Amino acid sequence: MFYPEKRDGYSRIGKIKTENLVLNTPTLLEFNGKPELEVDFGRAPYALRFISETLYERLKPAEKEISVLTGLNVLSPRQILQAFEEKRSTKPLYVVAAATTSNVALLFYLGADIVDNILAIAKAYSGIYFVGDMEMDVFKFKKFPCSCQFCKGQSLSELSRDEIYEITAGHNTEMLKLEVEKCRYLIEREELRNYVEAKVKLHPEMTSLLRLADSFGDKSYFPRFKKSRCYFSAVESANRFEVSYFLNRALECYRPVTDVVLLLPCTARKPYLTSRTHRYLRSRVRINVNEIIISSPLVVPRELELTYPAINYDTPVTGHWSEDEIAFVASWLRKFVEKGGFGKVVAHVEGGYRRVVEKALENLQIEVVYTVEDDILGERSIERLKEEVAGLKRFDLYERIFDHMLRHQFGVEYRNCRYSGRYPEIEMLRGRERVARIDVRYGMLDIYERIARILIDKNIYTVKIADFDFTNTIFAAGVIEADENIRPNDVVVFANNSILGVGIAAMSGREMMKSEKGIAVRVRRKYPV
Ligand SMILES: [Zn+2]
């Protein structure tokens, strides 16, 4: 039986339990001796499906407890993605004879739960020795360059060819094991994507597979909020689910209140408002207008700077903007400015940022003022900025932040509250009662009873559970009904006849309905009905 415990996109953490063993997934099956799991491989590889579906149906694996994907190496990138998409289910997915140290992270990213050392052994017997991500000819070595239990730094000249192959097979398996451990750690920390983006650069075909994957298949498994930092180091970074989700959703939810909008450059420190630059500007100029911060590949209204990934990302800063970057960011900035219906744009930007603004506002009938004269924090620039945004009426930024985050995360409105706390750890209160607070770690809102009841009434982000006792975890077996829009890491509410509460989803809403086993919701707090 498979017990999923955590999901991050297509990758997940779980446990396979049989009568006599427990395997923590993702895992490596070893075929040096007898493998730990009994698997039916079927009589034909998955590739046959593309030649004759009827024949494949007859010869395919039985897949009682485990989904099996064989013959991946002969498929095109598109076929590989189609295969993963079809095989994805509540059962663990075993990708057979495909893993090497360089591609295994990508296999897990695409949804494999189990891999094996078959290819690593096959390669060993043709003289290929794994050194980190590289595959080297073992006979180029005088001595094994490794001191694992197989290599022990031995001289090759003292060994027979068969012995060398056998040692290489053991060594390759060890290297693969390390890589699998690394991946499990990364999935746990929600950091696998950063690693995969770096890893695929070693092989163009892996890069194309990742690029295709970003625009392929069911994305309901992908979280909107994560605890990991988003690195925008590759071209592929802008295609991440969380980036396109954030931009589209932010635009949908954006409701500025002033006629003037101030455009500012991003800062290395996040949230931007805690940076030296933004704090200094605000200490010198009373900014009572809507602000939009320009970054790459993000455009962030100030109201949403505490929302993931805006709150926690890193982008390499060189001062150089590529034409693609300018075009991408400018197109989004234009959408936000149009949506805001502003009468005037005050752009306190220079360099590449200014080029973004110029491109974004091309042919728009809107007044634009550039206020940087010497340097962004220079005296003359500050004076110019004061002139342009002075005398405007005050608005409560914290109120605007909660208003936007509630809409962004749950699609609900809740006002007439007071706000307190030290930025960014701020909270929303009604009288003395806490209504919501910023969860800085995930870049989302954490909610309390009042909002929980609103969500239950609207039947959104809601999980209906059976009447049973539970403490910290709600298992999929206890779920009666779950909102299909729930994604992993979403804040959800749960209820039965005696209790309601707030928790964090460990799987998607659809999976909660389909799965018989595994963790559905991690409980944060409970209230009597
Ligand atoms: Zn070794």
mmCIF file with all atom_site columns, N, CA, C and O in Angstrom, residues 16-23 36-37:
data_model
loop_
_atom_site.group_PDB
_atom_site.id
_atom_site.type_symbol
_atom_site.label_atom_id
_atom_site.label_alt_id
_atom_site.label_comp_id
_atom_site.label_asym_id
_atom_site.label_entity_id
_atom_site.label_seq_id
_atom_site.pdbx_PDB_ins_code
_atom_site.Cartn_x
_atom_site.Cartn_y
_atom_site.Cartn_z
_atom_site.occupancy
_atom_site.B_iso_or_equiv
_atom_site.pdbx_formal_charge
_atom_site.auth_seq_id
_atom_site.auth_comp_id
_atom_site.auth_asym_id
_atom_site.auth_atom_id
_atom_site.pdbx_PDB_model_num
ATOM 1  N N  . ILE A 1 16 ? 5.840  3.243  1.000  1.00 0.00 ? 16 ILE A N  1
ATOM 2  C CA . ILE A 1 16 ? 5.234  2.025  0.484  1.00 0.00 ? 16 ILE A CA 1
ATOM 3  C C  . ILE A 1 16 ? 5.353  0.993  1.593  1.00 0.00 ? 16 ILE A C  1
ATOM 4  O O  . ILE A 1 16 ? 6.453  0.744  2.102  1.00 0.00 ? 16 ILE A O  1
ATOM 5  N N  . LYS A 1 17 ? 4.218  0.432  2.005  1.00 0.00 ? 17 LYS A N  1
ATOM 6  C CA . LYS A 1 17 ? 4.260  -0.569 3.075  1.00 0.00 ? 17 LYS A CA 1
ATOM 7  C C  . LYS A 1 17 ? 3.753  -1.901 2.534  1.00 0.00 ? 17 LYS A C  1
ATOM 8  O O  . LYS A 1 17 ? 2.672  -1.965 1.956  1.00 0.00 ? 17 LYS A O  1
ATOM 9  N N  . THR A 1 18 ? 4.570  -2.929 2.695  1.00 0.00 ? 18 THR A N  1
ATOM 10 C CA . THR A 1 18 ? 4.101  -4.276 2.371  1.00 0.00 ? 18 THR A CA 1
ATOM 11 C C  . THR A 1 18 ? 4.191  -5.087 3.667  1.00 0.00 ? 18 THR A C  1
ATOM 12 O O  . THR A 1 18 ? 4.584  -4.538 4.700  1.00 0.00 ? 18 THR A O  1
ATOM 13 N N  . GLU A 1 19 ? 3.867  -6.361 3.573  1.00 0.00 ? 19 GLU A N  1
ATOM 14 C CA . GLU A 1 19 ? 3.872  -7.194 4.779  1.00 0.00 ? 19 GLU A CA 1
ATOM 15 C C  . GLU A 1 19 ? 5.174  -7.101 5.553  1.00 0.00 ? 19 GLU A C  1
ATOM 16 O O  . GLU A 1 19 ? 5.183  -7.007 6.762  1.00 0.00 ? 19 GLU A O  1
ATOM 17 N N  . ASN A 1 20 ? 6.299  -7.152 4.806  1.00 0.00 ? 20 ASN A N  1
ATOM 18 C CA . ASN A 1 20 ? 7.565  -7.204 5.537  1.00 0.00 ? 20 ASN A CA 1
ATOM 19 C C  . ASN A 1 20 ? 8.529  -6.050 5.300  1.00 0.00 ? 20 ASN A C  1
ATOM 20 O O  . ASN A 1 20 ? 9.676  -6.137 5.689  1.00 0.00 ? 20 ASN A O  1
ATOM 21 N N  . LEU A 1 21 ? 8.083  -4.983 4.627  1.00 0.00 ? 21 LEU A N  1
ATOM 22 C CA . LEU A 1 21 ? 8.993  -3.842 4.547  1.00 0.00 ? 21 LEU A CA 1
ATOM 23 C C  . LEU A 1 21 ? 8.282  -2.509 4.384  1.00 0.00 ? 21 LEU A C  1
ATOM 24 O O  . LEU A 1 21 ? 7.113  -2.450 4.000  1.00 0.00 ? 21 LEU A O  1
ATOM 25 N N  . VAL A 1 22 ? 9.021  -1.448 4.723  1.00 0.00 ? 22 VAL A N  1
ATOM 26 C CA . VAL A 1 22 ? 8.546  -0.080 4.518  1.00 0.00 ? 22 VAL A CA 1
ATOM 27 C C  . VAL A 1 22 ? 9.590  0.639  3.678  1.00 0.00 ? 22 VAL A C  1
ATOM 28 O O  . VAL A 1 22 ? 10.766 0.644  4.027  1.00 0.00 ? 22 VAL A O  1
ATOM 29 N N  . LEU A 1 23 ? 9.179  1.204  2.538  1.00 0.00 ? 23 LEU A N  1
ATOM 30 C CA . LEU A 1 23 ? 10.102 1.957  1.688  1.00 0.00 ? 23 LEU A CA 1
ATOM 31 C C  . LEU A 1 23 ? 9.702  3.431  1.706  1.00 0.00 ? 23 LEU A C  1
ATOM 32 O O  . LEU A 1 23 ? 8.531  3.749  1.475  1.00 0.00 ? 23 LEU A O  1
ATOM 33 N N  . GLU A 1 36 ? 13.786 -5.485 -3.570 1.00 0.00 ? 36 GLU A N  1
ATOM 34 C CA . GLU A 1 36 ? 12.954 -5.551 -2.370 1.00 0.00 ? 36 GLU A CA 1
ATOM 35 C C  . GLU A 1 36 ? 11.473 -5.686 -2.682 1.00 0.00 ? 36 GLU A C  1
ATOM 36 O O  . GLU A 1 36 ? 10.720 -6.225 -1.908 1.00 0.00 ? 36 GLU A O  1
ATOM 37 N N  . LEU A 1 37 ? 11.063 -5.164 -3.819 1.00 0.00 ? 37 LEU A N  1
ATOM 38 C CA . LEU A 1 37 ? 9.640  -5.185 -4.159 1.00 0.00 ? 37 LEU A CA 1
ATOM 39 C C  . LEU A 1 37 ? 9.391  -6.142 -5.308 1.00 0.00 ? 37 LEU A C  1
ATOM 40 O O  . LEU A 1 37 ? 10.208 -6.234 -6.226 1.00 0.00 ? 37 LEU A O  1
#
